[in-house]
Amino acid sequence: MGKLQLPERLRWDHNAWYRRWLLRQLPSEAGTVLDVGCGLGELARSIRAGSVTAIDASERMIERAATTSSSVRWVHGDVFTRELGRFDVVTSEASLHHLPLREGLTRLKELTKPGGRLVVVGLYRLATPADVAMELVTLPANALVGLVKWLTGQRTGSHDPEMPVVWTAPALAEIRAAASEITPGARVRRRLFWRYTLVWDAPEVH
Ligand SMILES: C[S@@+](CC[C@H](N)C(=O)[O-])C[C@H]1O[C@@H](n2cnc3c(N)ncnc32)[C@H](O)[C@@H]1O
């Protein structure tokens, strides 16, 4: 049986599902944007702003991302040690769990200009009955998505084979506690597909 062919905009992976939401959190006239842990750069390429910088610790990811767009400043380096300056908007899509949580969130905060915005789509680990209850929705939804991807000829794993992967993540309670200390006022929401979102509007002085 021939497989259906979906248009590009309907192709699906767990991170792309939240990318549209993430892009909507950016101010319509963002000046400078930094994407942390950009991987192959799909998010960075989609951002419309005065200037977009994207950093990744993997040389291979940056090498491959750099072949896809010359309008992004691609930086190979460790976000903790690389001097980057501060940005109107800092984004992190599925990368914060690659960093120690508190140090990582503190670094993302430092990189955000006063008055700027930090937007995170992150992964959390199942740790409470509420997390497990969410699985009653997530698992059937995930199976359905897997079926649709198979029928439409898309790769069923959501990871590129060269993408660095970390198989653990903090629990949602740890993320909320870190956020309330480090980025007070941040809005943290539990999402489907083992994801959470965090939006923090930096005060004028921080
Ligand atoms: C799961 S990938 C997510 C990639 C991309 N944001 C996406 O959504 O497809 C996480 C990325 O974070 C990068 N990373 C991990 N630690 C880092 C660090 N200390 N500094 C910069 N990037 C880092 C990894 O190399 C990896 O490419």
PDB file of C-alpha atoms and ligand atoms in Angstrom:
ATOM      1  CA  MET A   1       0.000   0.000   0.000  1.00  0.00           C
ATOM      2  CA  GLY A   2       1.415   3.419  -0.974  1.00  0.00           C
ATOM      3  CA  LYS A   3       1.962   5.813   1.916  1.00  0.00           C
ATOM      4  CA  LEU A   4       0.236   9.176   2.134  1.00  0.00           C
ATOM      5  CA  GLN A   5       2.514  12.178   1.650  1.00  0.00           C
ATOM      6  CA  LEU A   6       1.984  15.049   4.067  1.00  0.00           C
ATOM      7  CA  PRO A   7       3.027  18.607   3.273  1.00  0.00           C
ATOM      8  CA  GLU A   8       6.129  19.764   5.220  1.00  0.00           C
ATOM      9  CA  ARG A   9       4.110  22.004   7.562  1.00  0.00           C
ATOM     10  CA  LEU A  10       2.088  18.989   8.722  1.00  0.00           C
ATOM     11  CA  ARG A  11       5.123  16.826   9.498  1.00  0.00           C
ATOM     12  CA  TRP A  12       5.405  16.066  13.157  1.00  0.00           C
ATOM     13  CA  ASP A  13       7.833  15.515  15.991  1.00  0.00           C
ATOM     14  CA  HIS A  14       7.465  16.186  19.703  1.00  0.00           C
ATOM     15  CA  ASN A  15       9.560  19.350  19.618  1.00  0.00           C
ATOM     16  CA  ALA A  16       8.027  20.700  16.407  1.00  0.00           C
ATOM     17  CA  TRP A  17       4.595  20.332  18.057  1.00  0.00           C
ATOM     18  CA  TYR A  18       5.595  22.969  20.618  1.00  0.00           C
ATOM     19  CA  ARG A  19       7.680  25.079  18.236  1.00  0.00           C
ATOM     20  CA  ARG A  20       4.648  26.939  16.904  1.00  0.00           C
ATOM     21  CA  TRP A  21       3.651  27.751  20.478  1.00  0.00           C
ATOM     22  CA  LEU A  22       7.221  28.823  21.288  1.00  0.00           C
ATOM     23  CA  LEU A  23       7.405  31.135  18.279  1.00  0.00           C
ATOM     24  CA  ARG A  24       4.154  32.785  19.385  1.00  0.00           C
ATOM     25  CA  GLN A  25       5.802  33.737  22.718  1.00  0.00           C
ATOM     26  CA  LEU A  26       8.356  35.910  20.925  1.00  0.00           C
ATOM     27  CA  PRO A  27       7.589  39.625  20.777  1.00  0.00           C
ATOM     28  CA  SER A  28       6.534  40.642  17.242  1.00  0.00           C
ATOM     29  CA  GLU A  29       9.625  42.858  16.984  1.00  0.00           C
ATOM     30  CA  ALA A  30      12.300  40.871  18.791  1.00  0.00           C
ATOM     31  CA  GLY A  31      15.702  42.539  18.373  1.00  0.00           C
ATOM     32  CA  THR A  32      18.237  39.903  19.409  1.00  0.00           C
ATOM     33  CA  VAL A  33      17.436  36.253  20.036  1.00  0.00           C
ATOM     34  CA  LEU A  34      19.664  33.450  21.340  1.00  0.00           C
ATOM     35  CA  ASP A  35      18.669  29.791  20.929  1.00  0.00           C
ATOM     36  CA  VAL A  36      20.526  27.584  23.413  1.00  0.00           C
ATOM     37  CA  GLY A  37      21.262  23.964  22.477  1.00  0.00           C
ATOM     38  CA  CYS A  38      20.038  24.597  18.930  1.00  0.00           C
ATOM     39  CA  GLY A  39      20.808  21.110  17.588  1.00  0.00           C
ATOM     40  CA  LEU A  40      20.175  21.105  13.843  1.00  0.00           C
ATOM     41  CA  GLY A  41      18.753  24.617  14.063  1.00  0.00           C
ATOM     42  CA  GLU A  42      15.094  24.142  13.074  1.00  0.00           C
ATOM     43  CA  LEU A  43      13.895  26.552  15.748  1.00  0.00           C
ATOM     44  CA  ALA A  44      16.638  29.142  15.132  1.00  0.00           C
ATOM     45  CA  ARG A  45      15.861  29.151  11.397  1.00  0.00           C
ATOM     46  CA  SER A  46      12.163  29.784  12.109  1.00  0.00           C
ATOM     47  CA  ILE A  47      12.753  32.830  14.314  1.00  0.00           C
ATOM     48  CA  ARG A  48      12.125  36.222  12.769  1.00  0.00           C
ATOM     49  CA  ALA A  49      14.162  38.849  14.624  1.00  0.00           C
ATOM     50  CA  GLY A  50      16.784  41.531  14.103  1.00  0.00           C
ATOM     51  CA  SER A  51      19.515  38.973  14.737  1.00  0.00           C
ATOM     52  CA  VAL A  52      19.455  35.322  15.717  1.00  0.00           C
ATOM     53  CA  THR A  53      22.366  33.534  17.404  1.00  0.00           C
ATOM     54  CA  ALA A  54      22.272  29.783  18.011  1.00  0.00           C
ATOM     55  CA  ILE A  55      24.739  27.872  20.165  1.00  0.00           C
ATOM     56  CA  ASP A  56      25.357  24.162  20.525  1.00  0.00           C
ATOM     57  CA  ALA A  57      28.067  22.194  22.289  1.00  0.00           C
ATOM     58  CA  SER A  58      28.113  19.608  19.499  1.00  0.00           C
ATOM     59  CA  GLU A  59      30.437  20.534  16.657  1.00  0.00           C
ATOM     60  CA  ARG A  60      28.598  18.156  14.332  1.00  0.00           C
ATOM     61  CA  MET A  61      25.205  19.765  15.044  1.00  0.00           C
ATOM     62  CA  ILE A  62      26.584  23.250  14.359  1.00  0.00           C
ATOM     63  CA  GLU A  63      28.423  22.051  11.246  1.00  0.00           C
ATOM     64  CA  ARG A  64      25.167  20.629   9.858  1.00  0.00           C
ATOM     65  CA  ALA A  65      22.991  23.560  11.010  1.00  0.00           C
ATOM     66  CA  ALA A  66      25.367  26.040   9.370  1.00  0.00           C
ATOM     67  CA  THR A  67      24.773  24.468   5.946  1.00  0.00           C
ATOM     68  CA  THR A  68      21.051  25.254   6.212  1.00  0.00           C
ATOM     69  CA  SER A  69      21.000  29.013   6.735  1.00  0.00           C
ATOM     70  CA  SER A  70      23.397  31.927   6.618  1.00  0.00           C
ATOM     71  CA  SER A  71      21.002  34.305   8.361  1.00  0.00           C
ATOM     72  CA  VAL A  72      21.666  32.750  11.788  1.00  0.00           C
ATOM     73  CA  ARG A  73      24.966  33.243  13.662  1.00  0.00           C
ATOM     74  CA  TRP A  74      25.892  29.626  14.500  1.00  0.00           C
ATOM     75  CA  VAL A  75      28.190  29.244  17.501  1.00  0.00           C
ATOM     76  CA  HIS A  76      29.928  26.032  18.493  1.00  0.00           C
ATOM     77  CA  GLY A  77      30.557  26.070  22.240  1.00  0.00           C
ATOM     78  CA  ASP A  78      29.451  25.402  25.770  1.00  0.00           C
ATOM     79  CA  VAL A  79      26.751  27.855  26.839  1.00  0.00           C
ATOM     80  CA  PHE A  80      28.290  27.997  30.316  1.00  0.00           C
ATOM     81  CA  THR A  81      31.709  29.172  29.224  1.00  0.00           C
ATOM     82  CA  ARG A  82      31.169  30.932  25.910  1.00  0.00           C
ATOM     83  CA  GLU A  83      30.998  34.724  26.138  1.00  0.00           C
ATOM     84  CA  LEU A  84      27.758  35.624  24.354  1.00  0.00           C
ATOM     85  CA  GLY A  85      26.435  38.898  25.793  1.00  0.00           C
ATOM     86  CA  ARG A  86      22.754  39.373  26.585  1.00  0.00           C
ATOM     87  CA  PHE A  87      19.692  38.991  24.379  1.00  0.00           C
ATOM     88  CA  ASP A  88      16.148  40.352  24.160  1.00  0.00           C
ATOM     89  CA  VAL A  89      14.879  36.788  23.956  1.00  0.00           C
ATOM     90  CA  VAL A  90      16.526  33.516  24.972  1.00  0.00           C
ATOM     91  CA  THR A  91      14.985  30.226  23.857  1.00  0.00           C
ATOM     92  CA  SER A  92      15.715  26.672  24.903  1.00  0.00           C
ATOM     93  CA  GLU A  93      13.907  23.840  23.133  1.00  0.00           C
ATOM     94  CA  ALA A  94      14.506  20.393  24.646  1.00  0.00           C
ATOM     95  CA  SER A  95      17.968  21.409  25.844  1.00  0.00           C
ATOM     96  CA  LEU A  96      17.669  22.482  29.501  1.00  0.00           C
ATOM     97  CA  HIS A  97      17.658  18.850  30.705  1.00  0.00           C
ATOM     98  CA  HIS A  98      21.135  18.510  29.141  1.00  0.00           C
ATOM     99  CA  LEU A  99      22.394  20.980  31.773  1.00  0.00           C
ATOM    100  CA  PRO A 100      22.396  20.779  35.562  1.00  0.00           C
ATOM    101  CA  LEU A 101      18.981  22.363  36.253  1.00  0.00           C
ATOM    102  CA  ARG A 102      19.810  25.220  38.623  1.00  0.00           C
ATOM    103  CA  GLU A 103      23.070  26.187  36.949  1.00  0.00           C
ATOM    104  CA  GLY A 104      21.420  25.931  33.525  1.00  0.00           C
ATOM    105  CA  LEU A 105      18.432  28.069  34.459  1.00  0.00           C
ATOM    106  CA  THR A 106      20.741  30.623  36.113  1.00  0.00           C
ATOM    107  CA  ARG A 107      22.817  30.804  32.925  1.00  0.00           C
ATOM    108  CA  LEU A 108      19.706  31.263  30.739  1.00  0.00           C
ATOM    109  CA  LYS A 109      18.622  34.050  33.093  1.00  0.00           C
ATOM    110  CA  GLU A 110      22.046  35.759  32.853  1.00  0.00           C
ATOM    111  CA  LEU A 111      21.815  35.663  29.070  1.00  0.00           C
ATOM    112  CA  THR A 112      18.404  37.406  29.095  1.00  0.00           C
ATOM    113  CA  LYS A 113      18.511  41.214  28.995  1.00  0.00           C
ATOM    114  CA  PRO A 114      16.634  43.168  31.662  1.00  0.00           C
ATOM    115  CA  GLY A 115      13.107  43.574  30.276  1.00  0.00           C
ATOM    116  CA  GLY A 116      13.676  40.595  27.968  1.00  0.00           C
ATOM    117  CA  ARG A 117      12.004  37.184  27.847  1.00  0.00           C
ATOM    118  CA  LEU A 118      13.148  33.613  28.428  1.00  0.00           C
ATOM    119  CA  VAL A 119      11.110  30.841  26.784  1.00  0.00           C
ATOM    120  CA  VAL A 120      11.795  27.183  27.548  1.00  0.00           C
ATOM    121  CA  VAL A 121      10.179  24.042  26.204  1.00  0.00           C
ATOM    122  CA  GLY A 122      11.647  21.334  28.388  1.00  0.00           C
ATOM    123  CA  LEU A 123      11.369  17.687  29.325  1.00  0.00           C
ATOM    124  CA  TYR A 124      10.438  16.438  32.772  1.00  0.00           C
ATOM    125  CA  ARG A 125      10.656  13.045  34.438  1.00  0.00           C
ATOM    126  CA  LEU A 126       7.590  11.197  35.715  1.00  0.00           C
ATOM    127  CA  ALA A 127       7.691  11.350  39.512  1.00  0.00           C
ATOM    128  CA  THR A 128       4.192  11.782  40.960  1.00  0.00           C
ATOM    129  CA  PRO A 129       0.725  10.192  40.587  1.00  0.00           C
ATOM    130  CA  ALA A 130      -0.335  13.296  38.629  1.00  0.00           C
ATOM    131  CA  ASP A 131       2.538  12.683  36.185  1.00  0.00           C
ATOM    132  CA  VAL A 132       1.485   9.053  35.793  1.00  0.00           C
ATOM    133  CA  ALA A 133      -2.177  10.071  35.313  1.00  0.00           C
ATOM    134  CA  MET A 134      -1.055  12.315  32.463  1.00  0.00           C
ATOM    135  CA  GLU A 135       0.282   9.166  30.783  1.00  0.00           C
ATOM    136  CA  LEU A 136      -3.328   8.031  30.261  1.00  0.00           C
ATOM    137  CA  VAL A 137      -3.572  10.818  27.715  1.00  0.00           C
ATOM    138  CA  THR A 138       0.043  10.917  26.528  1.00  0.00           C
ATOM    139  CA  LEU A 139       0.492   7.230  25.664  1.00  0.00           C
ATOM    140  CA  PRO A 140      -2.584   6.856  23.391  1.00  0.00           C
ATOM    141  CA  ALA A 141      -1.829  10.246  21.786  1.00  0.00           C
ATOM    142  CA  ASN A 142       1.780   9.170  21.235  1.00  0.00           C
ATOM    143  CA  ALA A 143       0.664   5.845  19.711  1.00  0.00           C
ATOM    144  CA  LEU A 144      -1.737   7.677  17.379  1.00  0.00           C
ATOM    145  CA  VAL A 145       0.985  10.067  16.284  1.00  0.00           C
ATOM    146  CA  GLY A 146       3.340   7.101  15.703  1.00  0.00           C
ATOM    147  CA  LEU A 147       0.708   5.468  13.474  1.00  0.00           C
ATOM    148  CA  VAL A 148       0.119   8.657  11.480  1.00  0.00           C
ATOM    149  CA  LYS A 149       3.877   9.119  11.064  1.00  0.00           C
ATOM    150  CA  TRP A 150       4.261   5.529   9.854  1.00  0.00           C
ATOM    151  CA  LEU A 151       1.361   5.891   7.411  1.00  0.00           C
ATOM    152  CA  THR A 152       2.819   9.120   6.038  1.00  0.00           C
ATOM    153  CA  GLY A 153       6.335   7.753   5.652  1.00  0.00           C
ATOM    154  CA  GLN A 154       7.962   9.864   8.376  1.00  0.00           C
ATOM    155  CA  ARG A 155      10.719   8.534  10.615  1.00  0.00           C
ATOM    156  CA  THR A 156       9.003   7.169  13.721  1.00  0.00           C
ATOM    157  CA  GLY A 157      11.835   8.036  16.159  1.00  0.00           C
ATOM    158  CA  SER A 158      11.908  11.778  16.814  1.00  0.00           C
ATOM    159  CA  HIS A 159      15.702  11.987  17.096  1.00  0.00           C
ATOM    160  CA  ASP A 160      18.236  12.485  14.406  1.00  0.00           C
ATOM    161  CA  PRO A 161      20.825   9.701  14.927  1.00  0.00           C
ATOM    162  CA  GLU A 162      23.613  12.279  15.453  1.00  0.00           C
ATOM    163  CA  MET A 163      21.655  14.409  17.939  1.00  0.00           C
ATOM    164  CA  PRO A 164      23.105  14.255  21.472  1.00  0.00           C
ATOM    165  CA  VAL A 165      20.481  12.728  23.748  1.00  0.00           C
ATOM    166  CA  VAL A 166      20.190  12.697  27.544  1.00  0.00           C
ATOM    167  CA  TRP A 167      17.827  10.059  28.946  1.00  0.00           C
ATOM    168  CA  THR A 168      17.029  11.718  32.224  1.00  0.00           C
ATOM    169  CA  ALA A 169      15.353  14.947  33.276  1.00  0.00           C
ATOM    170  CA  PRO A 170      14.362  16.702  36.487  1.00  0.00           C
ATOM    171  CA  ALA A 171      10.926  16.163  38.021  1.00  0.00           C
ATOM    172  CA  LEU A 172       8.354  18.913  37.502  1.00  0.00           C
ATOM    173  CA  ALA A 173       8.448  19.796  41.220  1.00  0.00           C
ATOM    174  CA  GLU A 174      12.207  20.388  40.997  1.00  0.00           C
ATOM    175  CA  ILE A 175      11.712  22.560  37.937  1.00  0.00           C
ATOM    176  CA  ARG A 176       8.993  24.619  39.641  1.00  0.00           C
ATOM    177  CA  ALA A 177      11.145  25.037  42.771  1.00  0.00           C
ATOM    178  CA  ALA A 178      14.196  26.114  40.757  1.00  0.00           C
ATOM    179  CA  ALA A 179      12.089  28.511  38.689  1.00  0.00           C
ATOM    180  CA  SER A 180      10.510  30.159  41.704  1.00  0.00           C
ATOM    181  CA  GLU A 181      13.967  30.808  43.211  1.00  0.00           C
ATOM    182  CA  ILE A 182      15.945  31.704  40.102  1.00  0.00           C
ATOM    183  CA  THR A 183      13.319  33.227  37.818  1.00  0.00           C
ATOM    184  CA  PRO A 184      10.551  34.364  40.202  1.00  0.00           C
ATOM    185  CA  GLY A 185       7.254  34.989  38.428  1.00  0.00           C
ATOM    186  CA  ALA A 186       8.060  32.479  35.660  1.00  0.00           C
ATOM    187  CA  ARG A 187       4.977  30.689  34.320  1.00  0.00           C
ATOM    188  CA  VAL A 188       5.639  26.933  34.336  1.00  0.00           C
ATOM    189  CA  ARG A 189       3.017  24.671  32.743  1.00  0.00           C
ATOM    190  CA  ARG A 190       2.793  20.919  32.412  1.00  0.00           C
ATOM    191  CA  ARG A 191       2.247  19.859  28.787  1.00  0.00           C
ATOM    192  CA  LEU A 192       1.512  16.725  26.851  1.00  0.00           C
ATOM    193  CA  PHE A 193       4.323  14.429  25.620  1.00  0.00           C
ATOM    194  CA  TRP A 194       6.517  14.718  28.743  1.00  0.00           C
ATOM    195  CA  ARG A 195       7.077  18.409  28.142  1.00  0.00           C
ATOM    196  CA  TYR A 196       6.685  21.550  30.233  1.00  0.00           C
ATOM    197  CA  THR A 197       6.894  25.162  29.198  1.00  0.00           C
ATOM    198  CA  LEU A 198       8.424  28.048  31.110  1.00  0.00           C
ATOM    199  CA  VAL A 199       8.066  31.715  30.222  1.00  0.00           C
ATOM    200  CA  TRP A 200       9.886  34.336  32.269  1.00  0.00           C
ATOM    201  CA  ASP A 201       9.685  38.059  31.691  1.00  0.00           C
ATOM    202  CA  ALA A 202      12.876  39.504  33.108  1.00  0.00           C
ATOM    203  CA  PRO A 203      12.394  42.545  35.279  1.00  0.00           C
ATOM    204  CA  GLU A 204      14.046  45.810  34.217  1.00  0.00           C
ATOM    205  CA  VAL A 205      16.821  45.106  36.736  1.00  0.00           C
ATOM    206  CA  HIS A 206      18.032  41.564  37.490  1.00  0.00           C
TER     207      HIS A 206
HETATM  208  C1  LIG B   1      17.887  17.161  22.467  1.00  0.00           C
HETATM  209  S1  LIG B   1      18.899  18.344  21.670  1.00  0.00           S
HETATM  210  C2  LIG B   1      17.704  19.598  21.208  1.00  0.00           C
HETATM  211  C3  LIG B   1      18.113  20.297  19.948  1.00  0.00           C
HETATM  212  C4  LIG B   1      17.127  21.331  19.421  1.00  0.00           C
HETATM  213  N1  LIG B   1      16.930  22.432  20.344  1.00  0.00           N
HETATM  214  C5  LIG B   1      15.788  20.693  19.070  1.00  0.00           C
HETATM  215  O1  LIG B   1      14.796  20.995  19.721  1.00  0.00           O
HETATM  216  O2  LIG B   1      15.764  19.881  18.127  1.00  0.00           O
HETATM  217  C6  LIG B   1      19.807  19.186  22.958  1.00  0.00           C
HETATM  218  C7  LIG B   1      20.999  19.955  22.430  1.00  0.00           C
HETATM  219  O3  LIG B   1      21.629  20.671  23.498  1.00  0.00           O
HETATM  220  C8  LIG B   1      23.022  20.689  23.238  1.00  0.00           C
HETATM  221  N2  LIG B   1      23.778  20.981  24.470  1.00  0.00           N
HETATM  222  C9  LIG B   1      23.939  20.172  25.535  1.00  0.00           C
HETATM  223  N3  LIG B   1      24.710  20.775  26.452  1.00  0.00           N
HETATM  224  C10 LIG B   1      25.046  21.992  25.968  1.00  0.00           C
HETATM  225  C11 LIG B   1      25.846  23.065  26.452  1.00  0.00           C
HETATM  226  N4  LIG B   1      26.467  23.001  27.636  1.00  0.00           N
HETATM  227  N5  LIG B   1      25.973  24.180  25.679  1.00  0.00           N
HETATM  228  C12 LIG B   1      25.360  24.236  24.467  1.00  0.00           C
HETATM  229  N6  LIG B   1      24.592  23.249  23.960  1.00  0.00           N
HETATM  230  C13 LIG B   1      24.436  22.144  24.691  1.00  0.00           C
HETATM  231  C14 LIG B   1      23.298  19.302  22.689  1.00  0.00           C
HETATM  232  O4  LIG B   1      24.512  19.247  21.961  1.00  0.00           O
HETATM  233  C15 LIG B   1      22.067  19.046  21.821  1.00  0.00           C
HETATM  234  O5  LIG B   1      22.273  19.395  20.475  1.00  0.00           O
END
